[in-house]
GROMACS .gro file of C-alpha atoms in nm:
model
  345
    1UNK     CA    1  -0.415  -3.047   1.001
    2UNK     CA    2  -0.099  -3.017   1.147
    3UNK     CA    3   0.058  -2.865   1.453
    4UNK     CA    4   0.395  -2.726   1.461
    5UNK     CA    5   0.578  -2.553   1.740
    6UNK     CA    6   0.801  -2.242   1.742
    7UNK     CA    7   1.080  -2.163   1.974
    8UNK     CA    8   1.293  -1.831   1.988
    9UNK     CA    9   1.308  -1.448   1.970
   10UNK     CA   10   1.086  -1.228   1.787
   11UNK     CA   11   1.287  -1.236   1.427
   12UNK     CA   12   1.319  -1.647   1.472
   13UNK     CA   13   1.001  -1.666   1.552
   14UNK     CA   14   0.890  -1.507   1.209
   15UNK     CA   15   1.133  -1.676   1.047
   16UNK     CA   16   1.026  -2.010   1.139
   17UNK     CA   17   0.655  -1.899   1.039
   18UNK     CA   18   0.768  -1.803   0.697
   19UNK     CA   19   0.967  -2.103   0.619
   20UNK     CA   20   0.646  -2.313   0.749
   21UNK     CA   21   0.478  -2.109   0.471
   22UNK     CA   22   0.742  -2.118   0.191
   23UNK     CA   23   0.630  -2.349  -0.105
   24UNK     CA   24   0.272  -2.242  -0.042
   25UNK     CA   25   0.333  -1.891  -0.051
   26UNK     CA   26   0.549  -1.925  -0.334
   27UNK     CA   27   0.330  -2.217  -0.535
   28UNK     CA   28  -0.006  -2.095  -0.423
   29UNK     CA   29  -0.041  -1.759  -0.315
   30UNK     CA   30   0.164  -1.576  -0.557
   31UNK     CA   31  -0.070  -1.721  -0.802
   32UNK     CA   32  -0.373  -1.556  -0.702
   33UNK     CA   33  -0.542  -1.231  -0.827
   34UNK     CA   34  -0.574  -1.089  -0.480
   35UNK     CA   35  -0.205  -1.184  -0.389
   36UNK     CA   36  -0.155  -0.935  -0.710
   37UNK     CA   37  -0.354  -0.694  -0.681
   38UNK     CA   38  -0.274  -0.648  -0.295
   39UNK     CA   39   0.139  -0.600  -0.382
   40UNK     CA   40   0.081  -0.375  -0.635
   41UNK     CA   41  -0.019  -0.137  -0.377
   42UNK     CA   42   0.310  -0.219  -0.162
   43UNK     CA   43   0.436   0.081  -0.236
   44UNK     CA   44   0.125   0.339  -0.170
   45UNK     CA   45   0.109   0.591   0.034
   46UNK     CA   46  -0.125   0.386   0.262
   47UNK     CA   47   0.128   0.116   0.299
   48UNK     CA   48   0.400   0.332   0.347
   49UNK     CA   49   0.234   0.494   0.633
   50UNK     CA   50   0.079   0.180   0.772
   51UNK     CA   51   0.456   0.080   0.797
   52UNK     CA   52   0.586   0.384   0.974
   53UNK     CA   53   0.296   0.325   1.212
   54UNK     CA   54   0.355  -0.020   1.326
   55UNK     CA   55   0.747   0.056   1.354
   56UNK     CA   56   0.630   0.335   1.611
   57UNK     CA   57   0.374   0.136   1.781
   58UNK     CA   58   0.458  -0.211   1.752
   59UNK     CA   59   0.840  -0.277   1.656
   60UNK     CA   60   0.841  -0.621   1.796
   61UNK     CA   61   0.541  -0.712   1.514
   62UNK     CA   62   0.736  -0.487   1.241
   63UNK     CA   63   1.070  -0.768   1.379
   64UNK     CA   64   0.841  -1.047   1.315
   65UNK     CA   65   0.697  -0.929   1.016
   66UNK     CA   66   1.121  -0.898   0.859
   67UNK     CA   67   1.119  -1.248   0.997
   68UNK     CA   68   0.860  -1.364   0.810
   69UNK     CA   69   0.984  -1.213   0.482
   70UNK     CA   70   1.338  -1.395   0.593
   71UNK     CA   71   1.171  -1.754   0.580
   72UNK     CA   72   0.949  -1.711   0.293
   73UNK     CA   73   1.253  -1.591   0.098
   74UNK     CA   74   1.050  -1.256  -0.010
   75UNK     CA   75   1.060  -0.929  -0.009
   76UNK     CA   76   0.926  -0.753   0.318
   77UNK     CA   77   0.738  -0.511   0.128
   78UNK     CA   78   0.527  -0.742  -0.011
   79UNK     CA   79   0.506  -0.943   0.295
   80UNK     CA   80   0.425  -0.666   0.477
   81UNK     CA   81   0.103  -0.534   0.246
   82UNK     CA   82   0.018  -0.906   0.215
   83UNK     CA   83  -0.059  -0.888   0.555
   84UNK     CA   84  -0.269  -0.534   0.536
   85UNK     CA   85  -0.443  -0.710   0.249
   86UNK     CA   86  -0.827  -0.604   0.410
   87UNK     CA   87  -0.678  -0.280   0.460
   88UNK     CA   88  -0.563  -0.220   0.143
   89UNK     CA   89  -0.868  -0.380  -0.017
   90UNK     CA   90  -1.182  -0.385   0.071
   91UNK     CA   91  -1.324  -0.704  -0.038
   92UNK     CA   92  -1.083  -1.040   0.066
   93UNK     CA   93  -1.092  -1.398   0.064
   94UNK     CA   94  -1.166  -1.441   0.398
   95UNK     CA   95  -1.489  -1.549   0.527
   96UNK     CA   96  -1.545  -1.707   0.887
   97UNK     CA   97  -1.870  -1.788   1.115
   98UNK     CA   98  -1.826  -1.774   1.522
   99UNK     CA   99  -2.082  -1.864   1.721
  100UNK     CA  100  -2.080  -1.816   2.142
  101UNK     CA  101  -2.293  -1.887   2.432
  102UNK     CA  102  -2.277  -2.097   2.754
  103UNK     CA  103  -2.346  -2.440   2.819
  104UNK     CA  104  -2.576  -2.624   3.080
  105UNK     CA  105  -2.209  -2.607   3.287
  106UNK     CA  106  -2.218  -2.205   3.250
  107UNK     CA  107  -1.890  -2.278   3.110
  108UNK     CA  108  -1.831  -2.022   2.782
  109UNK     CA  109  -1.860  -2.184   2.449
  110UNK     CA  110  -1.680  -2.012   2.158
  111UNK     CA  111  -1.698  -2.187   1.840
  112UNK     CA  112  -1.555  -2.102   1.462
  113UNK     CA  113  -1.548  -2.189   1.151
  114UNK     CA  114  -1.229  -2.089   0.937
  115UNK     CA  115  -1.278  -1.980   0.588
  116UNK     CA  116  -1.062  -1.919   0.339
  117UNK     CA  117  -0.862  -1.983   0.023
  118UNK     CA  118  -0.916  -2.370  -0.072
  119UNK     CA  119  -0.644  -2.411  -0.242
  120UNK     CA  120  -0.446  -2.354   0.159
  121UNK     CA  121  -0.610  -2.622   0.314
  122UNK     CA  122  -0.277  -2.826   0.320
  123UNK     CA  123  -0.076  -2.499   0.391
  124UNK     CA  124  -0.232  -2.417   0.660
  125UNK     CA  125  -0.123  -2.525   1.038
  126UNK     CA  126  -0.208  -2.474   1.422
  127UNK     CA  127   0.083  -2.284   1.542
  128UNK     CA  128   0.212  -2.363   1.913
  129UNK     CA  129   0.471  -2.016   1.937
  130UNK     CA  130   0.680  -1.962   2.297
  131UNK     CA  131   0.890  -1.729   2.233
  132UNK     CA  132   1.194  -1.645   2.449
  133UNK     CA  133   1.012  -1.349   2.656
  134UNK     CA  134   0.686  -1.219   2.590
  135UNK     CA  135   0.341  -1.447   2.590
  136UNK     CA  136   0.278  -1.804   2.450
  137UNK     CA  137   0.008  -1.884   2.218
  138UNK     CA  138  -0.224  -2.108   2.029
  139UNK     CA  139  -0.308  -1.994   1.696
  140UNK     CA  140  -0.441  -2.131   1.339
  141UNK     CA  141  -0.227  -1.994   1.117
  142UNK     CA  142  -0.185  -1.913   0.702
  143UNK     CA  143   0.125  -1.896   0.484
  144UNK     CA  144   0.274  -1.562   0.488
  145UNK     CA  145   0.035  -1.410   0.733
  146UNK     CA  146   0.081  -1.334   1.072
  147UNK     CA  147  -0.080  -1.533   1.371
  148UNK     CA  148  -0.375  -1.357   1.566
  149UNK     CA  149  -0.643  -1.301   1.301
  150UNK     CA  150  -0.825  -1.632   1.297
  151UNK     CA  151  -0.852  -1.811   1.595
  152UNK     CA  152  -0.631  -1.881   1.866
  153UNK     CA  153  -0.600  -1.883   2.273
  154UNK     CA  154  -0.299  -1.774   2.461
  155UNK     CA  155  -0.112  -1.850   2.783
  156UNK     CA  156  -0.374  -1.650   3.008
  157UNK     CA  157  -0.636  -1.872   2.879
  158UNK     CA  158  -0.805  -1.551   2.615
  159UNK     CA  159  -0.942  -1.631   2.298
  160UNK     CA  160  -0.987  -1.450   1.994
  161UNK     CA  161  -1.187  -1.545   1.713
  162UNK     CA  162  -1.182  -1.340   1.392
  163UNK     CA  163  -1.444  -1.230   1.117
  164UNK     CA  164  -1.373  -1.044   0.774
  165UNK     CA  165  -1.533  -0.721   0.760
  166UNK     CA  166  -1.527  -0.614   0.431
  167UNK     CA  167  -1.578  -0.220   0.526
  168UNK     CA  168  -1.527   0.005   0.248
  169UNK     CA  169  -1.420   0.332   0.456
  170UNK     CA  170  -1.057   0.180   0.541
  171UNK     CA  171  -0.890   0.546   0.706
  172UNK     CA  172  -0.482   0.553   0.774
  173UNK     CA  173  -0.385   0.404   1.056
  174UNK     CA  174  -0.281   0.057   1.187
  175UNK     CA  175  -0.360  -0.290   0.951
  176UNK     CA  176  -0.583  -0.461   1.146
  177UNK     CA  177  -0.361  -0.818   1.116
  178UNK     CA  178  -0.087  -0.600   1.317
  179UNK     CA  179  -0.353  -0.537   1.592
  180UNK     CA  180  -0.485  -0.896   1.614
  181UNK     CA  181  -0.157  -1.002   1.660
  182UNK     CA  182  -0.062  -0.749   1.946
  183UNK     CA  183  -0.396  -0.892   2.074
  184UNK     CA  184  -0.188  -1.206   2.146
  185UNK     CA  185   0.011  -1.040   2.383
  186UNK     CA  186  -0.274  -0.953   2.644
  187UNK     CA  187  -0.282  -1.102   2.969
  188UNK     CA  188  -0.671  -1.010   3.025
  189UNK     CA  189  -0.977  -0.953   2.899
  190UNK     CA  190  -0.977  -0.585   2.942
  191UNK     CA  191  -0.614  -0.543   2.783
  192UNK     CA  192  -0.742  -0.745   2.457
  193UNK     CA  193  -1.024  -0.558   2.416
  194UNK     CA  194  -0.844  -0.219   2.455
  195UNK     CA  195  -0.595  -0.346   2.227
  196UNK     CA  196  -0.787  -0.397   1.951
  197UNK     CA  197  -1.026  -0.141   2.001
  198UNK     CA  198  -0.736   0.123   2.021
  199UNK     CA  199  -0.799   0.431   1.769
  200UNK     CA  200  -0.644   0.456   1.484
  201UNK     CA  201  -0.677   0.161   1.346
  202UNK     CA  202  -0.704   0.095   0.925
  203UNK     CA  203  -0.931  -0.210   0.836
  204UNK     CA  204  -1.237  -0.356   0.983
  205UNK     CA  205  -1.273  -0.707   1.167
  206UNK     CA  206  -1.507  -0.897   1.388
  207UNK     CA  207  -1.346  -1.022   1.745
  208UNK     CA  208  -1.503  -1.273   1.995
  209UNK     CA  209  -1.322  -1.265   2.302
  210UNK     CA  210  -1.369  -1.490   2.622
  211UNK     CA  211  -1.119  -1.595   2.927
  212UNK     CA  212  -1.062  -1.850   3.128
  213UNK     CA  213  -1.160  -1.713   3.488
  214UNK     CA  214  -1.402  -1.430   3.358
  215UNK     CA  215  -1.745  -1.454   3.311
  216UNK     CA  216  -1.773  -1.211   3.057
  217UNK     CA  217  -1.789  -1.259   2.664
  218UNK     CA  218  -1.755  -0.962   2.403
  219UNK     CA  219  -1.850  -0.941   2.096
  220UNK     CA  220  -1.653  -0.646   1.916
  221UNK     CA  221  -1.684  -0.508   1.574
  222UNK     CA  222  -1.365  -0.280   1.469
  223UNK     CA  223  -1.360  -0.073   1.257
  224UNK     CA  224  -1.148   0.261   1.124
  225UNK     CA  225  -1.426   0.494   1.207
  226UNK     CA  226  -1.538   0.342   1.490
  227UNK     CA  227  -1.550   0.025   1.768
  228UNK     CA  228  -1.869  -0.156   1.888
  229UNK     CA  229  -1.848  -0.333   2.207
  230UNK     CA  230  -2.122  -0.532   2.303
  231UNK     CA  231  -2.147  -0.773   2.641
  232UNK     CA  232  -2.291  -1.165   2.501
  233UNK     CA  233  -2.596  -1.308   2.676
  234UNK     CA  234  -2.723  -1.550   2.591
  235UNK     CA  235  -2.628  -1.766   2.249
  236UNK     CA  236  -2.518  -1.532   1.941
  237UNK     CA  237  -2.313  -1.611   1.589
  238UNK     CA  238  -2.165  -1.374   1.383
  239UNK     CA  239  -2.051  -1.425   0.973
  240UNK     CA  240  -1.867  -1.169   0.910
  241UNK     CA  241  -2.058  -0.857   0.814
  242UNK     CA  242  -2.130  -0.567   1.056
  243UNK     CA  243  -2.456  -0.677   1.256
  244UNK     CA  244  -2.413  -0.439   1.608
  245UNK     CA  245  -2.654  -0.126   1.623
  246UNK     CA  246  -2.442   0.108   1.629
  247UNK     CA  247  -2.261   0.012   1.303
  248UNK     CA  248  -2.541   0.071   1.079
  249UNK     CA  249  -2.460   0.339   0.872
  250UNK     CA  250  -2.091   0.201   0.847
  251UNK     CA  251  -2.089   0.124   0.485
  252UNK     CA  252  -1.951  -0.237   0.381
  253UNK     CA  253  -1.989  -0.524   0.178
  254UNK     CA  254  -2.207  -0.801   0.215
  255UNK     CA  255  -2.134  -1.106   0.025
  256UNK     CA  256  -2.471  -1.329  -0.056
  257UNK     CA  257  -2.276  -1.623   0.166
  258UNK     CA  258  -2.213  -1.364   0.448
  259UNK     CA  259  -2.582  -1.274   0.459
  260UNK     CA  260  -2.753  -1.623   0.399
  261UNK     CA  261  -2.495  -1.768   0.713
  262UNK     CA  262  -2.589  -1.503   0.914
  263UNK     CA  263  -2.974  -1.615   0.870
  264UNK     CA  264  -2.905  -1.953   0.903
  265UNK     CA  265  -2.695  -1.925   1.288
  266UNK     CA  266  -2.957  -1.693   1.402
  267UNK     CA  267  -3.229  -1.906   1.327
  268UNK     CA  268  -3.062  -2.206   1.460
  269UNK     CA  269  -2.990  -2.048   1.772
  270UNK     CA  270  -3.348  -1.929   1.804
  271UNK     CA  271  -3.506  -2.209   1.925
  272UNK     CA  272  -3.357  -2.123   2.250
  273UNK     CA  273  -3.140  -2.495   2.288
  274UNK     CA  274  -2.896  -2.512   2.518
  275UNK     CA  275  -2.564  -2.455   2.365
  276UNK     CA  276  -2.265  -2.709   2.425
  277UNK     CA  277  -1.940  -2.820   2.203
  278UNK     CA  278  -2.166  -3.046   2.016
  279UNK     CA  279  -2.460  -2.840   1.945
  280UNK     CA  280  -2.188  -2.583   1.815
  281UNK     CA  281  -2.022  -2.837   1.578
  282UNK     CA  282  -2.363  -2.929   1.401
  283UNK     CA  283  -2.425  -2.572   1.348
  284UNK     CA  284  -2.109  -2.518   1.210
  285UNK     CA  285  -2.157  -2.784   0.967
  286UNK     CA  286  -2.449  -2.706   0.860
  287UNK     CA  287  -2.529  -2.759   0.457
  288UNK     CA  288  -2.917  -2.691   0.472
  289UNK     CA  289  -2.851  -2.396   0.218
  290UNK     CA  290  -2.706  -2.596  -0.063
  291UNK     CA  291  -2.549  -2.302  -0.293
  292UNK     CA  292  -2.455  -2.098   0.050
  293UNK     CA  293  -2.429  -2.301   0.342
  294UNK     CA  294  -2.240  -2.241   0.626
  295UNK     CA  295  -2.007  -2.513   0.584
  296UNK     CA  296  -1.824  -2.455   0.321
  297UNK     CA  297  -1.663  -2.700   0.083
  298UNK     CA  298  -1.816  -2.632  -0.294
  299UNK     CA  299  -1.462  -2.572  -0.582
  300UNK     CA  300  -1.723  -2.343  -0.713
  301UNK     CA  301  -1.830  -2.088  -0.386
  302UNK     CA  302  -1.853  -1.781  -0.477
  303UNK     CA  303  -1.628  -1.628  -0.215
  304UNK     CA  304  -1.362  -1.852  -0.338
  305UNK     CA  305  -1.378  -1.980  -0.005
  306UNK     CA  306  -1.400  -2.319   0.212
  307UNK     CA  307  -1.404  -2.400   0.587
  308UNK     CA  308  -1.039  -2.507   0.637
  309UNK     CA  309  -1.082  -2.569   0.983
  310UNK     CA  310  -1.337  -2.530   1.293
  311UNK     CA  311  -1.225  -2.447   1.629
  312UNK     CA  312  -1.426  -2.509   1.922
  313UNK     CA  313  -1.327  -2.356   2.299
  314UNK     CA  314  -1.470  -2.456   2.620
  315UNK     CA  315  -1.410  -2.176   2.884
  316UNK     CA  316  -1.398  -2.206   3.250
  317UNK     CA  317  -1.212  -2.106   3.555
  318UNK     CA  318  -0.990  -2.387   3.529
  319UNK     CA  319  -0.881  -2.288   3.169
  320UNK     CA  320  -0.952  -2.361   2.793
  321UNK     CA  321  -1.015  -2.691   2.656
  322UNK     CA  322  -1.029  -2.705   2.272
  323UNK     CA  323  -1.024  -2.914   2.024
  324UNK     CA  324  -0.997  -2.864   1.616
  325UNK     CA  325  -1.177  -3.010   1.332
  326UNK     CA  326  -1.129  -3.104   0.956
  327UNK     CA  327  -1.311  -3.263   0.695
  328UNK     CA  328  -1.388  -3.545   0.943
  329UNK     CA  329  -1.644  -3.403   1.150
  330UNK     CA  330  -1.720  -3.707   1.425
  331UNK     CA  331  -1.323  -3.645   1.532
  332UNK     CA  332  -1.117  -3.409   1.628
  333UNK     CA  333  -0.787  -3.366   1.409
  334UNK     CA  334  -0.604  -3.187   1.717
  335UNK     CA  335  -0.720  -3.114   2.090
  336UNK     CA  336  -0.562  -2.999   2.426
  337UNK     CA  337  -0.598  -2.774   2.721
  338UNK     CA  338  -0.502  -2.414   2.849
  339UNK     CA  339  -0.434  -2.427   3.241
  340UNK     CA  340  -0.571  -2.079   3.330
  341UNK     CA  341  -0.238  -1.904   3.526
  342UNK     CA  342   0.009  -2.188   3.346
  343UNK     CA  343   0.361  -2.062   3.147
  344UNK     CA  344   0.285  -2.237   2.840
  345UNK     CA  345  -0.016  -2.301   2.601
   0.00000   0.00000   0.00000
C-alpha cells in the first residue's frame, strides 16, 4: 500500500490521479467485462444526462473528472461512465463491510474493509489531495475512479465509509461516485449528510459518517428513490445490501457473500463486547465462513472480489487517528492523525 500526495487546482489534481492510475487502467481495467460493458453505455441517454447534470451541479467534479481522462490518456467519455459504473449497472465489483460503535473511551470507532477487483491490489493507493483552494482529504483510492467512494477522512476530521448497493431501480439523476466525492468537500456532519442525501441522485450506496468533535454517527442508505438516515447506538456493521426499515421494498441485489457477511458482523457484534480498534480488526478478518467469509482473499470468490485494504478510524474531539491495513494483519501498512480544526489532513 502506498501513499501518494497531490498538489494543485482542480484539473491538476485529476490529472495527477489519472496518471497514478495509467498502466493499471490501461493493463487491467480495460481488460475486464464490466470495464466493457459499462463504456458501451457511454453514450446513453442516461450518461448523457448524468453528464449535463454534474456540469450544472458540480463543475469543479465534471474539471476533475477531464483531469482524470488527461492523465490516464483516455477518452472522458469513458472515464466519465467508468465512474457512473453502479449507476449504469446494477450489479458491480464492489463489495465492502463497515462496522461502527464506540469504545470503552466513548471515542467513535469506524472500521472497513475494502473490496474489490483483485487484480487492483497493486493499483490501488491512499491518496493525500490539498488542492490549491477548496478542502484537503484522505482517501483510498482506485485507478480511473474518483476519490470519495471508499473510505477516506477530510480536513474537518469527517469520515465516510462506502458500501455497494446493488439497487436495481437506478432513476436519472446524479452518479452516486460524483456525490461521494462532493461529500469530500463538507466541513460538518450535517453538510455531508445533506450532500449525499440530496434528491436526485442515480445509483444506490451505503455511507457511514462520523466527526471529530460530534458525538453523533449515521448510518445512511442512498438511494434514487429514496434516503434512510438512521442515528448509530450502540455497535452495528453493514455489507453492502440495503438492511434499514424503511428500505424494504427497495428492490436490489443480494449477492450470497453480501448476505452471509452481513450474518456473520451481526452475530459477532451480538455478544454485546466492547468495541475498540482491535476488536474491529479481528472482525474484519474474519474467515470462519470458508467459501464466504468476510475477509476476502479466495482467486476464486464469487464476487470477483478481495479485501484490498481495511481502514480503521478512531474519532474524538481531538481529531481522527487511523491507521490502514494489508495482507499483514498484526501491522499497519500506513497510519496518521487528523487534528480536528487543522489546514491539512
Amino acid at each position: 500500500m502506498k501513499k501518494l500526495t497531490f498538489r494543485g487546482d482542480t484539473f491538476a489534481l485529476g490529472k495527477q490521479l489519472g496518471q497514478a492510475g495509467h498502466a493499471a487502467w490501461h493493463q487491467e481495467l480495460t481488460l475486464t467485462p464490466l470495464w466493457q460493458t459499462v463504456t458501451a453505455l457511454k453514450d446513453s441517454a442516461q450518461a448523457k444526462a448524468m453528464a449535463v447534470a454534474v456540469k450544472q451541479h458540480y463543475p469543479d467534479i465534471w474539471l476533475e473528472i477531464e483531469g482524470l481522462a488527461c492523465g490516464l490518456e483516455a477518452e472522458t467519455d469513458e472515464v466519465f461512465a467508468w465512474n457512473c459504473r453502479g449507476d449504469l449497472v446494477r450489479s458491480t465489483s464492489d463489495g465492502c463491510t463497515t462496522l461502527a460503535g464506540r469504545d470503552a473511551r466513548d471515542d467513535i470507532i469506524v472500521a472497513h474493509n475494502e473490496d474489490g477487483f483483485p487484480q487492483l491490489r497493486d493499483a490501488c493507493f491512499l491518496a493525500e489531495v490539498i488542492p490549491d483552494q477548496g478542502v484537503s482529504y484522505l482517501s483510498f483510492a482506485y485507478p480511473g475512479s474518483l476519490c470519495g467512494h471508499t473510505f477516506s477522512v477530510n480536513q474537518y476530521g469527517i469520515v465516510n465509509t462506502v458500501n455497494n448497493i446493488r439497487a436495481v431501480e437506478r432513476p436519472e439523476g446524479l452518479p452516486r461516485q460524483v456525490l461521494a466525492r462532493a461529500a469530500l468537500n463538507a466541513a460538518s456532519l450535517d453538510q455531508a449528510v445533506a450532500v449525499l442525501t440530496s434528491p436526485g441522485r442515480a445509483g444506490a450506496f451505503h455511507h457511514t459518517l462520523a466527526s471529530a468533535g460530534d458525538s453523533r454517527i449515521f448510518s445512511i442508505e442512498a438511494t434514487g428513490t429514496g434516503c434512510s438516515v438512521l442515528p448509530l447506538k450502540g455497535s452495528t456493521g453493514h455489507a453492502n445490501h440495503l438492511v434499514h426499515p424503511q428500505q424494504q421494498a427497495a428492490e436490489q441485489v443480494i449477492t450470497d457473500s453480501s448476505a452471509a457477511r452481513q450474518q456473520v458482523i451481526e452475530a459477532l457484534l451480538a455478544t454485546g463486547e466492547t468495541l475498540s480498534a482491535e476488536r474491529s480488526l479481528m472482525i474484519l478478518s474474519d474467515q470462519s465462513q470458508e467459501e464466504l467469509p468476510v475477509y476476502r482473499l479466495a482467486a476464486d470468490d464469487p464476487d470477483q472480489e478481495n479485501t484490498l485494504a481495511t481502514a480503521l478510524f478512531e474519532v474524538s474531539d481531538e481529531g481522527v487517528s487511523w491507521s490502514v491495513y494489508g495482507k499483514d494483519r498484526q501491522h499497519a501498512a500506513l497510519e496518521g492523525k487528523v487534528l480536528r480544526g487543522s489546514a491539512a489532513v
